[in-house]
Amino acid sequence: MEKICGIIAEYNPFHNGHAFHIQKAKEASGASHVIVAMSGNYVQRGEPALIDKYARTKAALLGGADVVLELPTPYAASSAEYFAAAGVYTLAQTGVVQSICFGAETEDLQLLKDIAARLVSEDEAFKEALKSNLQKGYSFPKARANALCQGEKSEAIREAIATPNNILAIEYLKAIKRYNLDIDAHIVLRKGAGHDDAVASDNFASASFIRNQIFEGNVNAVASFIPNYSFDSLLEAVNMGDINHLDNFTPFFHYALLNEEDLTSFLGVSQAIASRLKKAASKHYEITCILNAAKCKNITMSALRRATLHIVLGTPKKFEALPPQYIRILGFRRDKTHLLAKIQAKAASKVVLNLKDVEGLPPFVKETLEREYKSTQLYNIAKKQSKPRELSVPLVII
């Protein structure tokens, strides 16, 4: 009997740690196959992906994934809670995924489950502590952490929620509980460099380290941290000038500010964020300079980046209320075609193989797919390209 494990990822870019995770996910879950729900051309930290989703899909398939699905941009470029929920929901909607496996800095799965359960239930003591911390001016992540770290196991909880992979792990577990899903969870202990470490460890480096080296022109310095099949496509993209950066979207951001009176209509944009971005944009040009000027104690840099991105893309707030309503296949292994047929037969959501096939779809699905098309076009234009790859490259097959 086939066992299928799901992974939620960005692969920005695909490196040795990702290949290690896929291998260990199969071992931990006893799975024969892996399906990945991957961010498309925009990622959770509120930035464009370094290289496009098709190149990253190919690397994932060569690295051990059997099928790659796309997380739609409004969910991929969202807070950890919504990003994780959308990923778990998408995998569950396939009807074939029996477990998920995620990286974490702890092997104590039960502790993470206990934290997730408390966050879902939100007892009165937690609500009061959260409210009190928010009133003190803490950012929401900091206020929530302080509210959790009271009473029994407070030190263990504080340590667990101090690292980014554990935070995402808790969000995955929250989604499983909130949606009441019959899906098992497994941990792969993170190996080597930490999530945003500025240095490498052995043959492992964080995606942040790799991206920074590439932006600084040191692409050959990261070769040992990336599998050959992934490095080749990355090197090709660098040589062709086919990599992306948030500052490439600067003109679009200023244009959006000129044309939109109410920025709070966009996903992730509060009144406080809108005010700070407008004020900073009146004094600075590049997006990174604007963000540095806008940051403050109670608003995280990630929240500012995501808000900026959604202003550029024109993403409405309604995406907070609904999970993804379709399953888009980005690619699969030719020898695993039966998995595609299995998903199409069992999926609880519409399976999309080609963006040309939008007629007859429910309005929200059609709108989301049309937004995905436009978002990809903008991604390409920001790199001074205009190739309509959403329509010309329907699937990556290896």
XYZ file of C-alpha atoms in Angstrom:
398
model
C 0.000 0.000 0.000
C 1.314 3.438 -0.932
C 1.935 5.936 1.829
C 2.102 9.580 0.846
C 3.726 12.288 2.947
C 3.221 16.003 2.415
C 5.797 18.776 2.785
C 5.155 22.528 2.806
C 8.106 24.478 1.448
C 9.491 27.446 -0.458
C 12.803 26.100 -1.827
C 14.129 29.616 -2.246
C 16.428 28.230 -3.576
C 16.470 24.423 -3.256
C 19.579 23.486 -1.227
C 21.187 20.511 0.543
C 19.001 20.952 3.616
C 15.873 20.575 1.492
C 17.139 17.374 -0.143
C 17.996 16.074 3.347
C 14.494 16.936 4.581
C 12.756 15.064 1.740
C 14.872 11.969 2.391
C 14.269 12.078 6.160
C 10.556 12.826 5.697
C 10.152 9.535 3.858
C 12.020 7.711 6.616
C 10.108 9.380 9.465
C 6.687 8.820 7.933
C 7.373 5.495 6.215
C 6.128 7.111 3.016
C 6.771 5.776 -0.454
C 5.981 9.141 -2.081
C 6.245 12.845 -1.251
C 3.940 15.632 -2.410
C 5.171 19.191 -1.869
C 2.966 22.270 -1.501
C 5.369 25.020 -2.582
C 5.189 28.804 -2.659
C 4.997 30.112 -6.194
C 6.801 33.270 -7.300
C 6.360 35.038 -3.945
C 7.369 33.782 -0.514
C 6.276 33.998 3.100
C 8.721 36.724 4.136
C 6.998 39.093 1.687
C 9.467 39.002 -1.188
C 9.654 37.669 -4.737
C 11.331 34.274 -4.933
C 14.964 34.445 -6.058
C 14.237 32.334 -9.148
C 10.864 31.412 -10.584
C 8.606 28.599 -9.491
C 9.268 26.455 -12.556
C 13.011 26.234 -11.902
C 12.356 25.529 -8.209
C 9.748 22.891 -9.097
C 12.253 21.109 -11.328
C 14.871 21.147 -8.554
C 12.344 19.753 -6.059
C 11.421 16.889 -8.398
C 15.073 16.076 -9.031
C 15.623 16.273 -5.273
C 13.123 13.560 -4.399
C 9.640 15.086 -4.565
C 7.105 13.206 -6.694
C 4.505 15.939 -7.206
C 4.736 19.710 -6.609
C 1.629 21.808 -5.954
C 1.483 25.594 -5.872
C 0.439 27.642 -2.861
C -1.414 30.631 -4.361
C 0.359 33.954 -3.812
C -2.106 35.478 -1.284
C -1.439 32.535 1.056
C 2.230 31.979 0.236
C 3.050 35.609 1.069
C 1.118 35.649 4.326
C 1.786 35.357 8.050
C 3.105 32.074 9.416
C -0.404 31.162 10.574
C -2.101 31.618 7.191
C 0.857 30.248 5.224
C 0.889 27.061 7.299
C -2.899 26.686 7.288
C -3.054 27.064 3.499
C -0.296 24.515 3.017
C -1.871 21.931 5.304
C -5.333 22.533 3.813
C -4.025 22.164 0.247
C -2.285 18.878 1.037
C -5.382 17.576 2.826
C -7.617 18.531 -0.114
C -5.651 16.204 -2.407
C -7.380 13.302 -0.677
C -4.194 11.217 -0.815
C -1.828 12.737 1.780
C -1.787 10.761 5.024
C 0.900 12.667 6.904
C 2.979 15.817 6.853
C 6.610 16.212 7.839
C 8.253 19.472 8.825
C 11.621 20.632 10.069
C 11.972 21.792 13.662
C 14.648 22.655 16.210
C 13.146 20.212 18.727
C 12.145 16.561 18.570
C 9.488 17.035 21.271
C 6.415 16.707 19.069
C 4.072 16.450 22.053
C 5.241 19.805 23.420
C 4.557 21.445 20.061
C 1.129 19.779 19.931
C 0.316 21.069 23.431
C 1.260 24.616 22.434
C -0.801 24.333 19.240
C -3.815 23.071 21.190
C -3.662 26.022 23.576
C -3.438 28.484 20.712
C -6.475 26.925 19.048
C -8.574 26.839 22.226
C -7.455 30.300 23.466
C -8.573 29.926 27.090
C -9.497 33.029 29.084
C -6.128 33.263 30.851
C -4.343 33.250 27.507
C -6.697 35.856 26.015
C -6.193 38.213 28.970
C -2.416 37.821 28.874
C -2.369 38.435 25.115
C -4.526 41.557 25.439
C -2.303 42.891 28.223
C 0.877 42.412 26.192
C -0.612 44.040 23.093
C -1.617 47.041 25.204
C 2.007 47.333 26.306
C 2.968 47.927 22.684
C 4.469 44.541 21.823
C 4.167 43.179 18.286
C 1.601 40.398 17.964
C 4.226 37.577 17.764
C 5.983 38.905 20.902
C 2.712 39.450 22.770
C 1.532 35.935 21.938
C 4.863 34.444 23.045
C 4.650 36.247 26.378
C 1.056 35.073 26.861
C 2.043 31.465 26.237
C 5.013 31.531 28.585
C 3.095 31.595 31.836
C 2.587 28.807 34.322
C 3.557 25.171 33.870
C 6.290 24.353 31.316
C 6.873 28.068 30.740
C 10.629 27.673 30.175
C 10.210 24.734 27.806
C 7.558 26.683 25.890
C 9.706 29.830 25.710
C 12.593 27.820 24.323
C 10.333 26.035 21.824
C 8.820 29.211 20.381
C 12.140 31.039 20.118
C 13.058 29.505 16.759
C 11.365 30.031 13.364
C 10.993 26.388 12.345
C 9.340 25.499 15.650
C 6.932 28.414 15.180
C 5.955 27.123 11.730
C 5.679 23.585 13.106
C 3.202 24.811 15.727
C 1.179 26.520 12.997
C 1.036 23.285 10.962
C -0.204 21.439 14.046
C -2.765 24.182 14.720
C -4.132 23.778 11.194
C -4.462 20.008 11.575
C -6.392 20.501 14.808
C -8.496 23.431 13.574
C -9.578 21.652 10.397
C -9.983 18.359 12.317
C -7.830 16.512 9.772
C -6.930 12.839 9.873
C -3.276 13.560 9.129
C -0.243 12.414 11.121
C 2.627 14.782 11.875
C 6.353 13.982 11.880
C 9.427 16.032 12.711
C 12.801 16.110 10.990
C 15.317 17.702 13.343
C 16.913 20.647 11.561
C 20.526 19.919 10.624
C 23.389 22.385 10.224
C 22.802 26.130 9.814
C 19.807 27.803 11.413
C 16.932 29.391 9.499
C 18.527 32.820 8.979
C 22.122 32.060 9.996
C 24.702 34.334 8.397
C 27.274 31.533 8.345
C 27.270 28.019 6.895
C 27.795 24.724 8.734
C 29.430 21.738 7.015
C 27.574 21.337 3.681
C 24.467 23.089 4.975
C 23.600 26.775 4.721
C 20.359 28.654 5.220
C 18.448 29.899 2.196
C 18.956 33.448 3.536
C 22.735 32.987 3.544
C 22.640 31.614 0.000
C 20.452 34.461 -1.295
C 22.646 37.103 0.317
C 25.767 35.592 -1.249
C 24.102 35.625 -4.655
C 22.929 39.232 -4.313
C 26.524 40.154 -3.410
C 27.801 38.436 -6.568
C 29.328 35.410 -4.838
C 27.343 32.679 -6.591
C 30.268 30.234 -6.763
C 30.691 30.512 -2.988
C 27.409 28.654 -2.446
C 28.022 25.754 -4.849
C 28.859 23.289 -2.062
C 25.559 24.013 -0.277
C 23.319 23.295 -3.270
C 22.854 20.017 -5.201
C 24.344 20.161 -8.704
C 20.951 19.952 -10.428
C 19.718 22.972 -8.435
C 22.955 24.938 -8.714
C 23.031 24.579 -12.500
C 19.638 26.262 -12.919
C 20.549 28.883 -10.327
C 23.832 29.692 -12.079
C 22.006 29.943 -15.404
C 19.498 32.370 -13.886
C 22.284 34.503 -12.393
C 24.198 34.619 -15.677
C 21.049 35.636 -17.555
C 20.077 38.260 -14.997
C 17.006 36.156 -14.279
C 16.904 36.561 -10.489
C 14.499 38.781 -8.583
C 14.648 41.142 -5.613
C 12.023 43.186 -3.774
C 13.648 46.456 -4.829
C 12.826 45.577 -8.445
C 9.203 46.345 -7.511
C 9.955 49.876 -6.261
C 8.340 51.777 -9.192
C 5.181 49.657 -8.906
C 4.971 50.400 -5.175
C 5.189 54.172 -5.644
C 2.620 53.983 -8.441
C 0.254 52.054 -6.154
C 0.659 54.705 -3.440
C -0.301 57.401 -5.940
C -3.442 55.556 -7.030
C -4.793 54.032 -3.826
C -6.346 56.219 -1.148
C -7.180 53.392 1.276
C -4.223 51.023 1.616
C -5.994 49.155 4.417
C -8.171 47.434 1.809
C -5.182 45.234 0.961
C -4.198 41.992 2.653
C -1.981 42.483 5.697
C -2.205 46.281 5.735
C -3.339 47.830 9.027
C -3.848 51.559 9.516
C -0.551 51.751 11.423
C 1.351 49.975 8.635
C -0.266 52.136 5.959
C 0.684 55.335 7.791
C 4.278 54.279 8.364
C 4.771 53.131 4.771
C 3.324 56.360 3.339
C 5.479 58.505 5.593
C 8.650 56.527 4.801
C 7.888 56.528 1.059
C 7.694 60.328 1.074
C 11.350 60.434 2.136
C 12.908 57.351 0.498
C 12.764 55.654 -2.896
C 13.952 52.025 -2.792
C 11.577 49.618 -1.037
C 14.310 48.312 1.287
C 15.049 51.876 2.416
C 11.344 52.533 2.936
C 10.973 49.391 5.033
C 13.990 50.230 7.197
C 12.544 53.682 7.841
C 9.064 52.299 8.578
C 10.013 49.552 11.032
C 9.193 50.005 14.700
C 8.843 48.042 17.940
C 5.318 46.723 17.430
C 5.434 45.933 13.679
C 7.736 43.202 12.399
C 9.812 43.671 9.260
C 8.145 40.610 7.717
C 4.716 42.161 8.236
C 5.908 45.367 6.532
C 7.358 43.442 3.584
C 4.181 41.404 3.110
C 2.022 44.522 3.303
C 4.203 46.241 0.708
C 4.008 43.251 -1.596
C 0.213 43.015 -1.350
C -0.119 46.738 -2.040
C 1.917 46.195 -5.218
C -0.086 43.111 -6.218
C -3.436 44.607 -5.185
C -4.371 41.608 -3.033
C -7.727 42.217 -1.271
C -8.287 41.373 2.390
C -10.945 38.748 1.640
C -8.234 36.117 1.201
C -7.912 36.015 4.994
C -11.400 34.539 5.266
C -11.141 31.625 2.818
C -8.560 28.832 2.417
C -7.328 27.911 -1.097
C -10.216 26.655 -3.214
C -8.248 24.692 -5.815
C -5.194 22.473 -6.236
C -2.764 23.572 -8.897
C -0.182 21.053 -10.120
C 3.153 22.668 -10.977
C 5.009 19.479 -11.859
C 5.476 15.749 -11.324
C 7.816 12.888 -12.073
C 6.976 11.048 -15.277
C 7.232 7.673 -13.545
C 4.707 8.822 -10.907
C 1.894 9.746 -13.290
C -0.441 7.469 -11.349
C -0.229 9.909 -8.409
C -1.628 12.637 -10.612
C -4.544 10.403 -11.583
C -5.058 9.519 -7.919
C -5.240 13.182 -6.915
C -7.662 13.967 -9.724
C -9.908 11.102 -8.614
C -9.891 11.864 -4.873
C -9.350 15.623 -4.543
C -11.932 17.624 -2.610
C -11.033 20.773 -4.570
C -10.791 21.518 -8.279
C -7.505 20.265 -9.753
C -5.923 22.762 -12.161
C -3.312 21.641 -14.687
C -3.345 24.686 -16.955
C -4.374 28.287 -16.384
C -6.029 28.286 -19.804
C -8.714 26.061 -18.307
C -10.471 28.687 -16.162
C -13.833 28.831 -17.870
C -16.639 27.292 -15.852
C -14.736 27.472 -12.560
C -16.342 28.995 -9.428
C -15.887 32.808 -9.326
C -13.424 32.843 -6.401
C -11.269 30.126 -8.003
C -11.282 31.933 -11.338
C -10.384 35.237 -9.671
C -7.521 33.660 -7.711
C -6.089 32.023 -10.839
C -6.356 35.271 -12.778
C -4.537 37.049 -9.952
C -1.853 34.365 -10.075
C -1.394 34.989 -13.788
C -1.047 38.740 -13.278
C 1.280 38.256 -10.303
C 3.574 36.114 -12.421
C 3.517 38.683 -15.213
C 4.539 41.372 -12.720
C 7.251 39.067 -11.357
C 8.684 38.794 -14.875
C 8.306 42.483 -15.682
C 10.201 43.342 -12.485
C 13.116 41.364 -13.974
C 12.680 43.321 -17.235
C 11.107 40.327 -18.935
C 7.580 39.757 -20.185
C 7.378 36.103 -21.183
C 3.872 34.748 -20.365
C 5.089 31.527 -18.735
C 1.879 30.912 -16.851
C 0.262 29.940 -20.141
C 3.209 28.579 -22.122
C 4.648 26.257 -19.430
C 1.649 24.425 -17.936
C 3.577 21.621 -16.181
C 7.137 20.663 -15.287
C 7.657 16.967 -16.018
C 10.939 15.107 -15.520
